[in-house]
């Protein structure tokens, strides 16, 4: 029972971490290696607004997420746009930005265990005989809400549909009047906001520490590779796979093996099925 | 309506378009015929501005050096420097070679992505019109694009282009690889679209025979140069053309 509950929480947490990465890669084929840094810095922004300026918690969260969206758009507009289409340069550029943010934070004195965000709701309830704190249940609810929102957004709104078109065939989208640069900025901004949201939701479960940035990045990449790069639904399903595998590992093998799961999943996927478990693209060969 | 003058396109040192001038009057169907690698697709890409995007990407990735010279005027305005998305907004929409429909989206979603530039009432009207011209699409609405047959994909590609509210529709080899029956249906519908919607159309093909009956004016491309142009009947009567493009000696 506890495996089921904590597995679900862990899986949804992974999905939240990975969705932003999957979104950006799916639409503009930019592997955003600054993802983990955006996750962590949102936590610090919210913390600064909350503790430093003494703003209301909800207001600080909203402001922090908007701020990170702007940061994402700026990163694309001023850095990534210059290296579009060169995979290695995109990785190096975005990773460098991530490093700069994370190590800049460390240099600026944001380290140690003093930085925590309060949980949204205090308290816990018992499911069966297992105590679960309410914040973890809230994580599940928010995760489901985010996935539902993304699905609705990409199936029923003009911009969402245009983003999907761009993801599948950028040139065909261009012919229909969809501006690929604007769409890529939108994708990057929303990817950053998703990373930020994940940070805001998940960071109250622990301390805000710089190291989490690297950790989140690896988890997100693992989930996306297993799910099939660029496939959002694949990412969600892969998050459950890896999420439960991690919890099972923790229960039966020990906590320190948890990180191995994600890395092993990457290796196994690349050996057995390089396009990922749910990569659709390969099945739909062009018919002539 | 459209007037392209002195178009020259180089891929590195290879000349793909050599001083091609082409024009399309209001509500005309213009045919551009030529063999493989005569420069038909390059011409379509240059008019629709996609060439500019390809050039930029190649340039950034350090790939092929592409040079585009010449001028494109549309509705009396110089659009040579406009991005492809801006040109689509002006009304030049390309229905590309090999269709390039979105393979993971359903037929309906493909059409709705096509309607990115349309207002919601325009989208509604055009959708009705597309289903009227291509009735099979209405039945296939929920089918995923990648699983359609070639003919269905072509109908979808034209329908999707129509959703973008074109004033000038560029069709690059719309009949490629399709059965004669579908070909004649597509040719008929192309004329219908011109007559009913008043959309000017430029269509390229390797084989002139199926398309020529609906064409008002024709250009023949050879090795990147326009070697012959004229009203349909004049081109039809030219002995060289007859032997080269109709198999009539």
Short mmCIF file of C-alpha atoms in Angstrom, two decimals:
data_model
loop_
_atom_site.label_atom_id
_atom_site.label_comp_id
_atom_site.label_asym_id
_atom_site.label_seq_id
_atom_site.Cartn_x
_atom_site.Cartn_y
_atom_site.Cartn_z
CA UNK A 1 0.00 0.00 0.00
CA UNK A 2 2.71 2.48 0.91
CA UNK A 3 4.50 1.51 -2.30
CA UNK A 4 1.39 2.39 -4.26
CA UNK A 5 0.89 5.76 -2.59
CA UNK A 6 4.50 6.90 -2.51
CA UNK A 7 5.09 5.43 -5.95
CA UNK A 8 2.28 7.54 -7.33
CA UNK A 9 3.53 10.67 -5.59
CA UNK A 10 7.06 10.03 -6.83
CA UNK A 11 5.86 9.31 -10.38
CA UNK A 12 3.83 12.47 -10.57
CA UNK A 13 6.73 14.45 -9.18
CA UNK A 14 8.93 13.01 -11.94
CA UNK A 15 6.30 13.82 -14.55
CA UNK A 16 6.17 17.41 -13.32
CA UNK A 17 9.96 17.65 -13.53
CA UNK A 18 10.07 16.17 -17.01
CA UNK A 19 7.13 17.85 -18.76
CA UNK A 20 8.88 21.17 -19.26
CA UNK A 21 11.90 19.47 -20.80
CA UNK A 22 9.69 17.31 -23.03
CA UNK A 23 7.65 20.32 -24.14
CA UNK A 24 10.64 22.40 -25.21
CA UNK A 25 12.34 19.50 -26.94
CA UNK A 26 9.16 18.35 -28.61
CA UNK A 27 8.44 21.71 -30.16
CA UNK A 28 11.72 23.32 -30.99
CA UNK A 29 14.12 20.34 -30.77
CA UNK A 30 16.18 22.27 -28.26
CA UNK A 31 17.39 20.05 -25.42
CA UNK A 32 17.11 22.53 -22.59
CA UNK A 33 19.94 21.57 -20.26
CA UNK A 34 19.23 24.65 -18.14
CA UNK A 35 16.02 22.93 -17.05
CA UNK A 36 17.24 21.95 -13.59
CA UNK A 37 18.64 25.41 -12.96
CA UNK A 38 15.29 26.98 -13.84
CA UNK A 39 13.64 24.58 -11.41
CA UNK A 40 15.89 25.58 -8.54
CA UNK A 41 16.08 29.30 -9.20
CA UNK A 42 12.30 29.56 -9.18
CA UNK A 43 12.41 28.22 -5.67
CA UNK A 44 14.94 30.84 -4.68
CA UNK A 45 12.96 33.63 -6.36
CA UNK A 46 9.82 32.57 -4.51
CA UNK A 47 11.80 32.33 -1.28
CA UNK A 48 13.26 35.82 -1.75
CA UNK A 49 9.85 37.32 -2.45
CA UNK A 50 8.30 35.51 0.49
CA UNK A 51 11.01 35.94 3.11
CA UNK A 52 12.94 38.91 1.76
CA UNK A 53 10.10 41.17 0.68
CA UNK A 54 7.49 39.60 2.91
CA UNK A 55 4.93 39.12 0.18
CA UNK A 56 1.95 36.82 0.40
CA UNK A 57 2.87 33.18 -0.40
CA UNK A 58 0.49 32.78 -3.34
CA UNK A 59 1.57 36.11 -4.80
CA UNK A 60 5.25 35.20 -4.54
CA UNK A 61 4.57 31.89 -6.29
CA UNK A 62 2.73 33.54 -9.16
CA UNK A 63 5.38 36.24 -9.54
CA UNK A 64 8.20 33.67 -9.42
CA UNK A 65 6.60 31.56 -12.16
CA UNK A 66 5.97 34.59 -14.37
CA UNK A 67 9.56 35.73 -13.79
CA UNK A 68 10.94 32.34 -14.81
CA UNK A 69 8.81 32.39 -17.95
CA UNK A 70 10.39 35.70 -18.90
CA UNK A 71 13.84 34.30 -18.14
CA UNK A 72 13.12 31.33 -20.41
CA UNK A 73 11.99 33.60 -23.24
CA UNK A 74 15.09 35.76 -22.83
CA UNK A 75 17.39 32.73 -22.83
CA UNK A 76 15.88 31.64 -26.14
CA UNK A 77 15.76 35.08 -27.69
CA UNK A 78 19.32 36.07 -26.85
CA UNK A 79 21.27 32.84 -26.67
CA UNK A 80 19.64 29.73 -28.08
CA UNK A 81 18.29 31.39 -31.23
CA UNK A 82 21.88 31.85 -32.40
CA UNK A 83 22.68 28.15 -32.22
CA UNK A 84 19.38 26.73 -33.48
CA UNK A 85 19.77 23.52 -35.41
CA UNK A 86 23.19 22.64 -34.02
CA UNK A 87 22.45 20.00 -31.41
CA UNK A 88 25.81 20.04 -29.68
CA UNK A 89 25.94 23.83 -29.48
CA UNK A 90 22.41 23.89 -28.09
CA UNK A 91 23.39 21.46 -25.36
CA UNK A 92 26.58 23.33 -24.52
CA UNK A 93 24.89 26.74 -24.53
CA UNK A 94 21.93 25.70 -22.41
CA UNK A 95 24.09 23.68 -20.03
CA UNK A 96 26.40 26.66 -19.64
CA UNK A 97 23.44 28.84 -18.76
CA UNK A 98 22.30 26.25 -16.24
CA UNK A 99 25.77 26.04 -14.70
CA UNK A 100 26.01 29.82 -14.54
CA UNK A 101 22.67 30.07 -12.76
CA UNK A 102 23.33 27.26 -10.30
CA UNK A 103 26.93 28.11 -9.48
CA UNK A 104 26.03 31.78 -9.44
CA UNK A 105 23.46 31.00 -6.78
CA UNK A 106 26.01 29.03 -4.79
CA UNK A 107 28.49 31.89 -5.10
CA UNK A 108 25.79 34.31 -4.03
CA UNK A 109 25.45 32.46 -0.76
CA UNK A 110 22.36 30.41 -1.44
CA UNK A 111 23.57 27.20 0.14
CA UNK A 112 23.07 25.14 3.23
CA UNK A 113 19.78 24.14 4.76
CA UNK A 114 18.35 27.53 5.63
CA UNK A 115 16.26 27.89 2.51
CA UNK A 116 12.90 26.19 2.63
CA UNK A 117 9.50 27.00 1.24
CA UNK A 118 6.52 26.28 3.48
CA UNK A 119 4.18 23.48 2.43
CA UNK A 120 0.85 24.61 0.94
CA UNK A 121 -1.27 22.80 3.50
CA UNK A 122 -0.06 21.60 6.87
CA UNK A 123 -1.08 18.30 8.30
CA UNK A 124 -1.49 14.75 7.15
CA UNK A 125 -4.15 12.12 6.86
CA UNK A 126 -4.10 8.37 7.09
CA UNK A 127 -4.91 6.30 4.05
CA UNK A 128 -5.49 2.85 5.44
CA UNK A 129 -2.83 2.90 8.12
CA UNK A 130 -0.25 4.87 6.20
CA UNK A 131 0.17 8.53 7.05
CA UNK A 132 0.43 10.81 4.02
CA UNK A 133 0.94 14.52 4.40
CA UNK A 134 -1.54 16.67 2.57
CA UNK A 135 1.09 18.43 0.51
CA UNK A 136 2.00 15.14 -1.18
CA UNK A 137 -1.64 14.61 -2.07
CA UNK A 138 -1.68 18.13 -3.44
CA UNK A 139 1.30 17.22 -5.64
CA UNK A 140 -0.81 14.45 -7.17
CA UNK A 141 -3.71 16.83 -7.77
CA UNK A 142 -1.50 19.51 -9.31
CA UNK A 143 0.27 16.96 -11.48
CA UNK A 144 -3.02 15.68 -12.86
CA UNK A 145 -4.24 19.24 -13.37
CA UNK A 146 -1.09 20.20 -15.28
CA UNK A 147 -1.31 17.17 -17.57
CA UNK A 148 -5.02 17.81 -18.19
CA UNK A 149 -4.35 21.47 -18.87
CA UNK A 150 -1.55 20.65 -21.30
CA UNK A 151 -3.74 18.16 -23.12
CA UNK A 152 -6.60 20.61 -23.47
CA UNK A 153 -4.24 23.40 -24.44
CA UNK A 154 -2.59 21.41 -27.22
CA UNK A 155 -5.83 19.98 -28.59
CA UNK A 156 -8.23 22.88 -28.45
CA UNK A 157 -6.42 26.22 -28.65
CA UNK A 158 -5.00 27.89 -31.69
CA UNK A 159 -1.53 28.34 -30.21
CA UNK A 160 -1.48 24.84 -28.78
CA UNK A 161 -2.38 23.29 -32.13
CA UNK A 162 0.20 25.46 -33.86
CA UNK A 163 2.82 24.25 -31.37
CA UNK A 164 1.95 20.64 -32.18
CA UNK A 165 2.15 21.36 -35.89
CA UNK A 166 5.58 22.89 -35.44
CA UNK A 167 6.70 19.90 -33.43
CA UNK A 168 5.81 17.52 -36.26
CA UNK A 169 6.90 19.44 -39.33
CA UNK A 170 8.36 22.87 -38.85
CA UNK A 171 8.51 23.73 -42.54
CA UNK A 172 4.92 22.73 -43.17
CA UNK A 173 3.91 24.91 -40.23
CA UNK A 174 5.82 27.82 -41.73
CA UNK A 175 3.84 27.46 -44.95
CA UNK A 176 0.62 27.91 -43.01
CA UNK A 177 1.78 31.18 -41.51
CA UNK A 178 2.96 29.88 -38.16
CA UNK A 179 6.03 31.86 -37.11
CA UNK A 180 8.57 29.32 -35.89
CA UNK A 181 10.65 31.81 -33.90
CA UNK A 182 7.69 33.14 -31.96
CA UNK A 183 6.44 29.61 -31.33
CA UNK A 184 9.87 28.52 -30.10
CA UNK A 185 9.93 31.47 -27.68
CA UNK A 186 6.46 30.51 -26.47
CA UNK A 187 7.58 26.91 -26.06
CA UNK A 188 10.70 27.89 -24.15
CA UNK A 189 8.79 30.27 -21.90
CA UNK A 190 6.13 27.69 -21.11
CA UNK A 191 8.78 25.02 -20.61
CA UNK A 192 10.54 27.29 -18.13
CA UNK A 193 7.25 28.01 -16.39
CA UNK A 194 6.57 24.28 -16.12
CA UNK A 195 10.04 23.78 -14.63
CA UNK A 196 9.31 26.63 -12.23
CA UNK A 197 5.94 25.23 -11.29
CA UNK A 198 7.49 21.84 -10.62
CA UNK A 199 10.06 23.55 -8.40
CA UNK A 200 7.42 25.47 -6.47
CA UNK A 201 5.32 22.37 -5.94
CA UNK A 202 8.11 19.94 -5.10
CA UNK A 203 10.66 22.07 -3.24
CA UNK A 204 8.54 22.46 -0.08
CA UNK A 205 9.10 18.72 0.45
CA UNK A 206 12.75 19.43 1.21
CA UNK A 207 15.38 22.14 1.26
CA UNK A 208 16.11 24.37 -1.68
CA UNK A 209 19.66 23.39 -2.54
CA UNK A 210 21.70 24.03 -5.64
CA UNK A 211 22.54 20.34 -6.11
CA UNK A 212 18.89 19.63 -6.81
CA UNK A 213 19.30 21.39 -10.13
CA UNK A 214 21.61 18.70 -11.47
CA UNK A 215 19.51 15.97 -9.96
CA UNK A 216 16.29 17.24 -11.54
CA UNK A 217 17.96 17.63 -14.92
CA UNK A 218 19.10 14.00 -14.93
CA UNK A 219 15.69 12.75 -13.81
CA UNK A 220 13.95 14.82 -16.48
CA UNK A 221 16.27 13.57 -19.21
CA UNK A 222 15.85 9.99 -18.06
CA UNK A 223 12.07 10.26 -18.15
CA UNK A 224 12.10 11.91 -21.57
CA UNK A 225 14.48 9.36 -23.10
CA UNK A 226 12.51 6.41 -21.74
CA UNK A 227 9.23 7.94 -22.87
CA UNK A 228 10.51 8.86 -26.30
CA UNK A 229 12.06 12.30 -26.73
CA UNK A 230 9.48 14.93 -27.46
CA UNK A 231 6.46 12.79 -26.67
CA UNK A 232 4.59 14.35 -23.74
CA UNK A 233 2.28 11.48 -23.06
CA UNK A 234 5.27 9.16 -23.32
CA UNK A 235 6.98 11.29 -20.70
CA UNK A 236 4.02 10.91 -18.33
CA UNK A 237 3.93 7.13 -18.77
CA UNK A 238 7.70 6.85 -18.41
CA UNK A 239 7.48 8.93 -15.23
CA UNK A 240 5.23 6.27 -13.73
CA UNK A 241 7.58 3.50 -14.85
CA UNK A 242 10.65 5.14 -13.39
CA UNK A 243 8.76 6.51 -10.39
CA UNK A 244 7.59 3.10 -9.26
CA UNK A 245 10.92 1.50 -10.10
CA UNK A 246 12.62 4.03 -7.84
CA UNK A 247 10.27 3.43 -4.93
CA UNK A 248 10.62 -0.33 -5.30
CA UNK A 249 14.37 0.07 -5.34
CA UNK A 250 14.25 2.19 -2.20
CA UNK A 251 12.08 -0.33 -0.41
CA UNK A 252 13.93 -3.49 -1.41
CA UNK A 253 17.50 -2.36 -2.09
CA UNK A 254 18.09 0.83 -0.12
CA UNK A 255 17.83 4.56 -0.57
CA UNK A 256 21.27 5.08 -2.09
CA UNK A 257 20.33 3.04 -5.19
CA UNK A 258 17.55 5.45 -6.15
CA UNK A 259 19.66 7.55 -8.49
CA UNK A 260 20.94 4.46 -10.26
CA UNK A 261 17.44 3.69 -11.51
CA UNK A 262 17.18 6.78 -13.69
CA UNK A 263 20.63 6.31 -15.20
CA UNK A 264 20.10 2.60 -15.74
CA UNK A 265 16.79 3.41 -17.44
CA UNK A 266 18.59 5.71 -19.87
CA UNK A 267 21.17 3.05 -20.72
CA UNK A 268 18.63 0.26 -21.10
CA UNK A 269 16.38 2.37 -23.30
CA UNK A 270 19.22 3.40 -25.55
CA UNK A 271 20.29 -0.23 -25.96
CA UNK A 272 16.88 -1.84 -26.37
CA UNK A 273 14.67 0.79 -27.96
CA UNK A 274 16.48 4.02 -28.84
CA UNK A 275 13.36 5.88 -29.94
CA UNK A 276 11.88 5.40 -26.46
CA UNK A 277 8.98 3.31 -25.26
CA UNK A 278 6.29 5.49 -26.71
CA UNK A 279 8.08 7.22 -29.54
CA UNK A 280 5.39 7.30 -32.22
CA UNK A 281 7.34 8.77 -35.10
CA UNK A 282 8.90 5.50 -36.24
CA UNK A 283 5.59 3.72 -36.77
CA UNK A 284 4.17 6.33 -39.06
CA UNK A 285 6.40 6.01 -42.07
CA UNK A 286 5.40 8.19 -44.95
CA UNK A 287 3.12 6.51 -47.43
CA UNK A 288 3.58 7.20 -51.09
CA UNK B 1 -1.18 39.63 -58.71
CA UNK B 2 2.16 37.88 -58.30
CA UNK B 3 5.17 39.02 -60.20
CA UNK B 4 8.57 37.46 -59.66
CA UNK B 5 11.40 38.89 -61.71
CA UNK B 6 14.95 37.76 -62.26
CA UNK B 7 14.93 34.99 -59.68
CA UNK B 8 18.34 33.38 -59.28
CA UNK B 9 19.01 30.73 -56.67
CA UNK B 10 22.41 29.18 -56.07
CA UNK B 11 23.15 26.16 -53.90
CA UNK B 12 26.87 26.77 -53.38
CA UNK B 13 27.98 27.18 -57.00
CA UNK B 14 25.16 25.15 -58.48
CA UNK B 15 22.62 27.27 -60.27
CA UNK B 16 19.13 26.03 -59.40
CA UNK B 17 17.12 28.89 -60.85
CA UNK B 18 18.54 30.94 -63.66
CA UNK B 19 16.95 34.33 -64.14
CA UNK B 20 13.38 33.06 -63.97
CA UNK B 21 10.56 35.55 -64.25
CA UNK B 22 7.05 34.35 -63.65
CA UNK B 23 3.75 36.05 -63.14
CA UNK B 24 0.25 35.13 -62.18
CA UNK B 25 -2.74 37.36 -62.85
CA UNK B 26 -5.80 37.57 -60.64
CA UNK B 27 -7.90 34.36 -60.66
CA UNK B 28 -5.56 32.63 -63.08
CA UNK B 29 -4.32 29.08 -62.93
CA UNK B 30 -0.69 29.08 -63.96
CA UNK B 31 1.12 25.85 -64.72
CA UNK B 32 4.87 25.39 -64.29
CA UNK B 33 6.15 22.26 -66.00
CA UNK B 34 9.56 20.69 -66.04
CA UNK B 35 11.46 17.50 -65.41
CA UNK B 36 12.98 16.45 -62.11
CA UNK B 37 15.52 18.99 -60.86
CA UNK B 38 14.35 21.62 -63.32
CA UNK B 39 13.85 23.96 -60.35
CA UNK B 40 10.11 23.69 -59.77
CA UNK B 41 10.27 23.19 -56.03
CA UNK B 42 13.01 25.77 -55.68
CA UNK B 43 10.75 28.22 -57.48
CA UNK B 44 7.83 27.43 -55.17
CA UNK B 45 10.05 27.77 -52.10
CA UNK B 46 11.40 31.07 -53.35
CA UNK B 47 7.95 32.53 -54.00
CA UNK B 48 6.57 31.37 -50.65
CA UNK B 49 9.66 32.53 -48.76
CA UNK B 50 10.54 29.10 -47.41
CA UNK B 51 13.84 29.43 -49.28
CA UNK B 52 14.71 32.32 -46.99
CA UNK B 53 14.18 30.07 -43.97
CA UNK B 54 16.22 27.24 -45.51
CA UNK B 55 19.00 29.69 -46.30
CA UNK B 56 19.03 31.02 -42.75
CA UNK B 57 19.15 27.54 -41.21
CA UNK B 58 21.90 26.32 -43.55
CA UNK B 59 23.82 29.48 -42.86
CA UNK B 60 23.55 29.04 -39.10
CA UNK B 61 24.52 25.38 -39.19
CA UNK B 62 27.45 26.10 -41.49
CA UNK B 63 25.93 24.00 -44.26
CA UNK B 64 25.29 24.80 -47.89
CA UNK B 65 25.71 28.41 -48.92
CA UNK B 66 22.47 29.47 -50.60
CA UNK B 67 22.15 32.72 -52.51
CA UNK B 68 18.81 34.15 -53.58
CA UNK B 69 18.59 37.06 -56.00
CA UNK B 70 15.67 38.72 -57.70
CA UNK B 71 12.44 40.36 -56.68
CA UNK B 72 9.01 39.07 -55.72
CA UNK B 73 6.05 41.43 -55.85
CA UNK B 74 2.63 40.47 -54.59
CA UNK B 75 -0.48 42.66 -54.94
CA UNK B 76 1.74 45.53 -55.96
CA UNK B 77 3.97 45.24 -52.92
CA UNK B 78 7.59 44.17 -52.74
CA UNK B 79 7.68 41.09 -50.50
CA UNK B 80 11.21 39.93 -51.30
CA UNK B 81 12.37 40.41 -47.72
CA UNK B 82 9.30 39.08 -45.94
CA UNK B 83 9.52 35.95 -43.78
CA UNK B 84 7.46 32.94 -44.92
CA UNK B 85 4.96 33.37 -42.09
CA UNK B 86 4.42 37.00 -43.11
CA UNK B 87 3.93 35.99 -46.74
CA UNK B 88 1.33 33.45 -45.67
CA UNK B 89 -0.39 36.25 -43.79
CA UNK B 90 -0.36 38.30 -47.00
CA UNK B 91 -2.08 35.39 -48.74
CA UNK B 92 0.59 33.23 -50.35
CA UNK B 93 0.12 29.68 -49.10
CA UNK B 94 2.18 26.74 -50.30
CA UNK B 95 0.77 23.24 -50.49
CA UNK B 96 4.11 21.45 -50.56
CA UNK B 97 5.52 18.60 -52.55
CA UNK B 98 4.91 15.23 -50.88
CA UNK B 99 2.10 16.87 -48.92
CA UNK B 100 3.86 17.13 -45.55
CA UNK B 101 0.71 16.73 -43.53
CA UNK B 102 1.15 16.48 -39.76
CA UNK B 103 1.36 12.70 -39.34
CA UNK B 104 0.43 12.44 -35.67
CA UNK B 105 -2.58 14.74 -35.80
CA UNK B 106 -6.04 13.71 -36.91
CA UNK B 107 -7.53 15.04 -40.15
CA UNK B 108 -9.60 17.53 -38.19
CA UNK B 109 -6.57 18.74 -36.22
CA UNK B 110 -4.57 19.11 -39.42
CA UNK B 111 -7.29 21.35 -40.78
CA UNK B 112 -7.50 23.33 -37.55
CA UNK B 113 -3.74 23.87 -37.51
CA UNK B 114 -4.15 25.12 -41.08
CA UNK B 115 -6.68 27.64 -39.80
CA UNK B 116 -4.03 29.33 -37.62
CA UNK B 117 -4.39 32.58 -39.56
CA UNK B 118 -8.15 32.42 -40.04
CA UNK B 119 -10.78 34.02 -37.84
CA UNK B 120 -13.16 31.53 -36.29
CA UNK B 121 -15.98 32.36 -38.69
CA UNK B 122 -13.63 32.06 -41.67
CA UNK B 123 -12.44 28.73 -40.32
CA UNK B 124 -15.99 27.47 -39.97
CA UNK B 125 -16.97 28.48 -43.50
CA UNK B 126 -13.79 27.13 -45.05
CA UNK B 127 -14.13 23.84 -43.20
CA UNK B 128 -17.60 23.38 -44.67
CA UNK B 129 -16.21 24.24 -48.10
CA UNK B 130 -13.31 21.78 -47.78
CA UNK B 131 -15.71 18.97 -46.88
CA UNK B 132 -17.87 19.95 -49.84
CA UNK B 133 -14.95 19.79 -52.29
CA UNK B 134 -13.39 16.69 -50.71
CA UNK B 135 -16.25 14.65 -49.21
CA UNK B 136 -13.98 11.73 -48.16
CA UNK B 137 -12.30 14.00 -45.60
CA UNK B 138 -15.52 14.44 -43.67
CA UNK B 139 -15.76 10.70 -43.17
CA UNK B 140 -12.08 10.48 -42.15
CA UNK B 141 -12.15 13.40 -39.68
CA UNK B 142 -10.83 11.36 -36.74
CA UNK B 143 -8.27 9.32 -38.69
CA UNK B 144 -4.63 10.07 -37.87
CA UNK B 145 -2.97 11.87 -40.78
CA UNK B 146 -0.07 9.43 -41.12
CA UNK B 147 -2.44 6.55 -41.80
CA UNK B 148 -4.23 8.14 -44.75
CA UNK B 149 -3.65 6.96 -48.31
CA UNK B 150 -1.69 9.17 -50.68
CA UNK B 151 -4.80 10.58 -52.35
CA UNK B 152 -6.48 11.31 -49.03
CA UNK B 153 -3.31 12.97 -47.79
CA UNK B 154 -3.23 15.16 -50.88
CA UNK B 155 -6.85 16.22 -50.36
CA UNK B 156 -6.00 16.99 -46.77
CA UNK B 157 -2.93 18.99 -47.78
CA UNK B 158 -4.96 21.14 -50.17
CA UNK B 159 -7.75 21.49 -47.63
CA UNK B 160 -5.28 22.51 -44.96
CA UNK B 161 -3.77 25.12 -47.27
CA UNK B 162 -7.26 26.47 -48.03
CA UNK B 163 -7.89 26.86 -44.29
CA UNK B 164 -5.06 29.40 -44.20
CA UNK B 165 -7.22 31.71 -46.36
CA UNK B 166 -4.92 32.00 -49.38
CA UNK B 167 -5.26 34.57 -52.11
CA UNK B 168 -2.60 32.76 -54.10
CA UNK B 169 -2.31 29.02 -53.66
CA UNK B 170 0.96 27.37 -54.68
CA UNK B 171 0.62 23.66 -55.39
CA UNK B 172 3.89 21.80 -55.76
CA UNK B 173 3.41 18.53 -57.67
CA UNK B 174 -0.04 17.77 -56.28
CA UNK B 175 -0.47 14.70 -58.48
CA UNK B 176 2.81 13.01 -57.60
CA UNK B 177 2.40 9.27 -57.18
CA UNK B 178 -1.40 9.21 -57.36
CA UNK B 179 -3.72 7.05 -59.42
CA UNK B 180 -5.24 8.53 -62.62
CA UNK B 181 -8.70 8.54 -61.08
CA UNK B 182 -7.60 10.56 -58.04
CA UNK B 183 -5.50 12.75 -60.33
CA UNK B 184 -8.47 13.78 -62.44
CA UNK B 185 -10.57 14.35 -59.32
CA UNK B 186 -7.88 16.63 -57.88
CA UNK B 187 -7.52 18.50 -61.16
CA UNK B 188 -11.26 19.04 -61.34
CA UNK B 189 -11.40 20.25 -57.75
CA UNK B 190 -8.51 22.62 -58.37
CA UNK B 191 -10.51 24.36 -61.07
CA UNK B 192 -13.55 24.37 -58.81
CA UNK B 193 -11.59 26.08 -56.07
CA UNK B 194 -10.45 28.78 -58.49
CA UNK B 195 -13.94 29.30 -59.90
CA UNK B 196 -15.82 29.31 -56.61
CA UNK B 197 -13.34 30.93 -54.24
CA UNK B 198 -11.58 33.19 -56.71
CA UNK B 199 -8.19 32.00 -55.55
CA UNK B 200 -5.29 32.32 -57.99
CA UNK B 201 -3.30 29.12 -58.30
CA UNK B 202 0.19 28.24 -59.45
CA UNK B 203 0.61 24.53 -59.97
CA UNK B 204 3.79 22.64 -60.85
CA UNK B 205 3.94 19.22 -62.43
CA UNK B 206 6.34 16.96 -64.25
CA UNK B 207 3.72 15.76 -66.69
CA UNK B 208 1.68 18.52 -68.21
CA UNK B 209 -1.02 16.33 -69.69
CA UNK B 210 -3.40 15.90 -66.71
CA UNK B 211 -3.17 19.54 -65.59
CA UNK B 212 -2.98 21.40 -68.86
CA UNK B 213 -6.75 21.43 -69.57
CA UNK B 214 -7.40 23.72 -66.58
CA UNK B 215 -4.33 25.91 -66.95
CA UNK B 216 -4.64 29.45 -68.34
CA UNK B 217 -0.99 30.18 -68.77
CA UNK B 218 2.03 27.90 -68.72
CA UNK B 219 5.76 28.09 -68.13
CA UNK B 220 8.25 25.40 -69.08
CA UNK B 221 11.34 25.11 -66.89
CA UNK B 222 14.47 23.37 -68.06
CA UNK B 223 17.66 23.19 -66.00
CA UNK B 224 16.55 26.11 -63.89
CA UNK B 225 15.62 28.41 -66.73
CA UNK B 226 12.21 29.28 -68.12
CA UNK B 227 12.63 28.20 -71.73
CA UNK B 228 9.08 28.81 -72.89
CA UNK B 229 5.97 30.55 -71.71
CA UNK B 230 2.60 31.44 -73.09
CA UNK B 231 -1.16 30.91 -72.95
CA UNK B 232 -2.20 27.28 -72.82
CA UNK B 233 -3.07 26.82 -76.48
CA UNK B 234 0.14 28.38 -77.65
CA UNK B 235 2.19 26.06 -75.46
CA UNK B 236 0.04 23.16 -76.49
CA UNK B 237 0.78 23.80 -80.13
CA UNK B 238 4.51 24.08 -79.73
CA UNK B 239 6.06 21.00 -81.38
CA UNK B 240 9.00 20.77 -78.96
CA UNK B 241 6.68 20.81 -76.00
CA UNK B 242 4.40 18.24 -77.55
CA UNK B 243 7.22 15.77 -77.97
CA UNK B 244 8.89 16.47 -74.63
CA UNK B 245 5.91 16.72 -72.28
CA UNK B 246 3.06 14.89 -73.93
CA UNK B 247 4.78 12.02 -75.62
CA UNK B 248 3.25 13.09 -78.93
CA UNK B 249 5.54 13.32 -81.90
#
